CSV table of C-alpha atoms in Angstrom, one decimal:
chain,number,residue,atom,x,y,z
A,1,MET,CA,15.7,-15.5,-10.0
A,2,THR,CA,17.6,-16.4,-6.8
A,3,HIS,CA,18.0,-14.2,-3.9
A,4,PRO,CA,21.1,-15.1,-1.8
A,5,GLN,CA,21.0,-14.3,1.9
A,6,GLN,CA,17.3,-13.8,1.8
A,7,ASN,CA,14.4,-15.7,3.3
A,8,LEU,CA,11.2,-16.0,1.4
A,9,ILE,CA,8.3,-14.8,3.6
A,10,LEU,CA,5.5,-14.6,1.0
A,11,ASP,CA,5.3,-16.4,-2.3
A,12,GLN,CA,3.1,-15.4,-5.2
A,13,GLY,CA,0.1,-17.4,-4.1
A,14,GLN,CA,0.3,-16.1,-0.6
A,15,ILE,CA,0.6,-12.5,-1.8
A,16,GLN,CA,-2.5,-13.0,-4.0
A,17,GLN,CA,-4.4,-14.5,-1.1
A,18,LYS,CA,-3.5,-11.5,1.1
A,19,ILE,CA,-4.6,-9.0,-1.6
A,20,THR,CA,-7.9,-10.9,-2.0
A,21,ARG,CA,-8.5,-10.8,1.8
A,22,MET,CA,-7.6,-7.1,1.9
A,23,ALA,CA,-10.0,-6.4,-0.9
A,24,TYR,CA,-12.9,-8.0,1.0
A,25,GLU,CA,-11.9,-6.0,4.1
A,26,VAL,CA,-11.9,-2.8,2.1
A,27,TYR,CA,-15.3,-3.7,0.6
A,28,GLU,CA,-16.7,-4.5,4.1
A,29,GLN,CA,-15.6,-1.2,5.5
A,30,ASN,CA,-16.7,0.8,2.5
A,31,PHE,CA,-19.7,-1.1,1.1
A,32,GLU,CA,-21.9,2.1,1.1
A,33,GLU,CA,-19.4,3.9,-1.2
A,34,GLN,CA,-19.9,4.1,-4.9
A,35,THR,CA,-16.3,5.1,-5.6
A,36,LEU,CA,-12.9,4.6,-3.9
A,37,VAL,CA,-9.6,6.2,-4.6
A,38,LEU,CA,-6.5,4.0,-4.2
A,39,ALA,CA,-3.4,6.1,-4.0
A,40,GLY,CA,-0.4,3.8,-4.5
A,41,ILE,CA,3.0,5.0,-3.5
A,42,HIS,CA,5.4,4.7,-6.5
A,43,ARG,CA,6.7,2.0,-7.3
A,44,ASN,CA,5.5,-1.1,-5.5
A,45,GLY,CA,2.6,0.6,-3.7
A,46,TYR,CA,1.2,1.7,-7.0
A,47,THR,CA,1.6,-1.9,-8.4
A,48,LEU,CA,-0.1,-3.3,-5.3
A,49,ALA,CA,-2.9,-0.7,-5.6
A,50,GLY,CA,-3.5,-1.9,-9.1
A,51,MET,CA,-3.7,-5.5,-7.9
A,52,LEU,CA,-6.1,-4.5,-5.1
A,53,ALA,CA,-8.3,-2.5,-7.6
A,54,GLN,CA,-8.6,-5.6,-9.8
A,55,GLU,CA,-9.8,-7.7,-6.8
A,56,LEU,CA,-12.2,-5.0,-5.7
A,57,GLU,CA,-13.7,-4.7,-9.1
A,58,LYS,CA,-14.2,-8.5,-9.1
A,59,ILE,CA,-16.1,-8.7,-5.8
A,60,SER,CA,-17.9,-5.4,-5.6
A,61,PRO,CA,-19.8,-2.8,-7.6
A,62,ILE,CA,-17.5,0.0,-6.3
A,63,LYS,CA,-15.7,2.1,-9.0
A,64,VAL,CA,-12.0,2.3,-8.2
A,65,THR,CA,-9.8,5.3,-9.3
A,66,LEU,CA,-6.1,4.6,-9.2
A,67,LEU,CA,-3.6,7.4,-8.3
A,68,GLN,CA,0.1,7.3,-8.3
A,69,VAL,CA,1.9,9.1,-5.5
A,70,THR,CA,5.6,9.9,-6.1
A,71,LEU,CA,7.9,11.2,-3.4
A,72,ASP,CA,11.5,11.1,-2.4
A,73,LYS,CA,11.4,8.6,0.4
A,74,THR,CA,14.8,9.5,1.8
A,75,ALA,CA,14.3,13.3,1.6
A,76,PRO,CA,10.6,14.0,1.4
A,77,LEU,CA,10.9,17.8,1.9
A,78,GLN,CA,13.4,18.2,-1.0
A,79,THR,CA,10.8,17.7,-3.7
A,80,PRO,CA,7.0,18.1,-3.4
A,81,VAL,CA,4.8,15.0,-3.3
A,82,ALA,CA,3.4,14.4,-6.8
A,83,ILE,CA,-0.1,12.9,-7.3
A,84,SER,CA,-1.0,11.8,-10.8
A,85,PRO,CA,-3.2,12.0,-12.7
A,86,GLU,CA,-3.5,15.6,-11.5
A,87,GLY,CA,-6.9,17.0,-11.0
A,88,THR,CA,-8.5,13.8,-9.7
A,89,ALA,CA,-11.4,14.8,-7.4
A,90,LEU,CA,-10.5,13.8,-3.9
A,91,GLN,CA,-12.9,16.1,-2.0
A,92,ASN,CA,-15.4,14.0,0.0
A,93,ALA,CA,-13.7,10.8,-1.5
A,94,VAL,CA,-12.6,7.8,0.5
A,95,VAL,CA,-8.9,7.5,-0.2
A,96,ILE,CA,-6.9,4.5,0.6
A,97,ILE,CA,-3.1,5.0,0.6
A,98,VAL,CA,-1.4,1.8,-0.6
A,99,ASP,CA,2.2,0.8,0.0
A,100,ASP,CA,4.1,-2.5,0.0
A,101,VAL,CA,5.8,-2.2,3.4
A,102,LEU,CA,5.0,-0.1,6.5
A,103,ASN,CA,8.2,0.5,8.3
A,104,THR,CA,8.6,3.8,10.1
A,105,GLY,CA,5.5,5.4,8.7
A,106,LYS,CA,7.4,8.4,7.4
A,107,THR,CA,6.5,7.9,3.7
A,108,LEU,CA,2.8,7.4,4.6
A,109,ALA,CA,2.8,10.5,6.9
A,110,TYR,CA,4.2,12.7,4.0
A,111,THR,CA,1.7,11.2,1.6
A,112,LEU,CA,-1.1,11.9,4.1
A,113,ASN,CA,0.1,15.5,4.4
A,114,ALA,CA,-0.2,15.9,0.6
A,115,LEU,CA,-3.7,14.4,0.5
A,116,LEU,CA,-5.3,16.3,3.4
A,117,PRO,CA,-5.6,19.7,1.6
A,118,HIS,CA,-7.9,18.0,-0.9
A,119,ASN,CA,-10.5,17.4,1.9
A,120,PRO,CA,-11.1,13.7,1.5
A,121,LYS,CA,-14.1,12.2,3.4
A,122,LYS,CA,-11.9,9.5,4.9
A,123,VAL,CA,-8.3,8.2,4.5
A,124,GLU,CA,-7.3,4.7,5.2
A,125,ILE,CA,-4.0,2.8,4.8
A,126,ALA,CA,-3.3,-0.6,3.2
A,127,THR,CA,0.0,-2.3,3.4
A,128,LEU,CA,1.1,-5.7,2.3
A,129,VAL,CA,3.7,-6.1,5.1
A,130,ASN,CA,3.6,-4.2,8.4
A,131,ARG,CA,6.9,-4.3,10.3
A,132,HIS,CA,5.8,-2.5,13.4
A,133,HIS,CA,8.6,0.1,13.7
A,134,THR,CA,6.5,3.1,13.3
A,135,LEU,CA,8.0,6.4,14.3
A,136,PHE,CA,5.1,8.5,12.9
A,137,PRO,CA,1.5,8.5,14.0
A,138,VAL,CA,0.2,6.3,11.2
A,139,SER,CA,-1.1,2.7,11.3
A,140,SER,CA,-2.3,0.4,8.7
A,141,THR,CA,-6.1,0.0,8.3
A,142,TYR,CA,-5.6,-3.1,6.1
A,143,THR,CA,-2.6,-5.3,6.6
A,144,GLY,CA,-1.7,-8.3,4.4
A,145,TYR,CA,1.0,-9.7,6.7
A,146,SER,CA,2.2,-8.6,10.1
A,147,LEU,CA,5.9,-9.3,10.8
A,148,ALA,CA,8.0,-8.5,13.8
A,149,THR,CA,11.5,-7.7,12.6
A,150,THR,CA,14.7,-6.2,13.9
A,151,LEU,CA,15.6,-2.7,12.7
A,152,ARG,CA,18.6,-4.1,10.9
A,153,GLU,CA,16.5,-6.5,8.9
A,154,ARG,CA,14.9,-5.4,5.6
A,155,VAL,CA,11.8,-6.6,3.8
A,156,ASP,CA,11.9,-6.5,0.0
A,157,VAL,CA,8.7,-6.9,-1.9
A,158,VAL,CA,9.0,-7.9,-5.6
A,159,LEU,CA,6.0,-7.2,-7.7
A,160,GLN,CA,7.1,-7.9,-11.3
A,161,GLU,CA,5.6,-9.8,-14.2
A,162,ASN,CA,8.1,-12.7,-13.8
A,163,GLU,CA,8.2,-12.7,-9.9
A,164,ILE,CA,5.9,-11.8,-7.1
A,165,ALA,CA,7.3,-12.4,-3.7
A,166,ALA,CA,8.4,-10.9,-0.4
A,167,TYR,CA,11.8,-11.5,1.2
A,168,LEU,CA,13.4,-10.8,4.6
A,169,HIS,CA,17.1,-10.2,4.8
């Protein structure tokens, strides 16, 4: 698949390497935990959370629960944030919100707002690419790749069976 007008910033091997490193960092910070909840933001964040969960299960005895968070990124107040599967115990759990790109932090702030009423023990954030344009008081605990961009540039992360890559355009 060709992507005109785009620059490849991470290829499949590099993304896998970033995910492996992030998994080790998560394990180091949470080695005393028996379980972790990875709350992936639909679509790419959830895919990334699944990849991170696989790595964590390879390197640690921690049991990982995967959640999918769905929200309208352009109008987050229009529809409530959905967390599935519903009824997952989050009280006193370590929850790591996972998304592919941290741009303004708005999506993460609304996700955090939906998780806090469940009284988690700790909430951390993992992102594959951090663009450093945050407008909300959120920062990534685990970052795969830090990239200074202009506001007009866009980062696209592709996490599909036939292609795993990140592009800047």
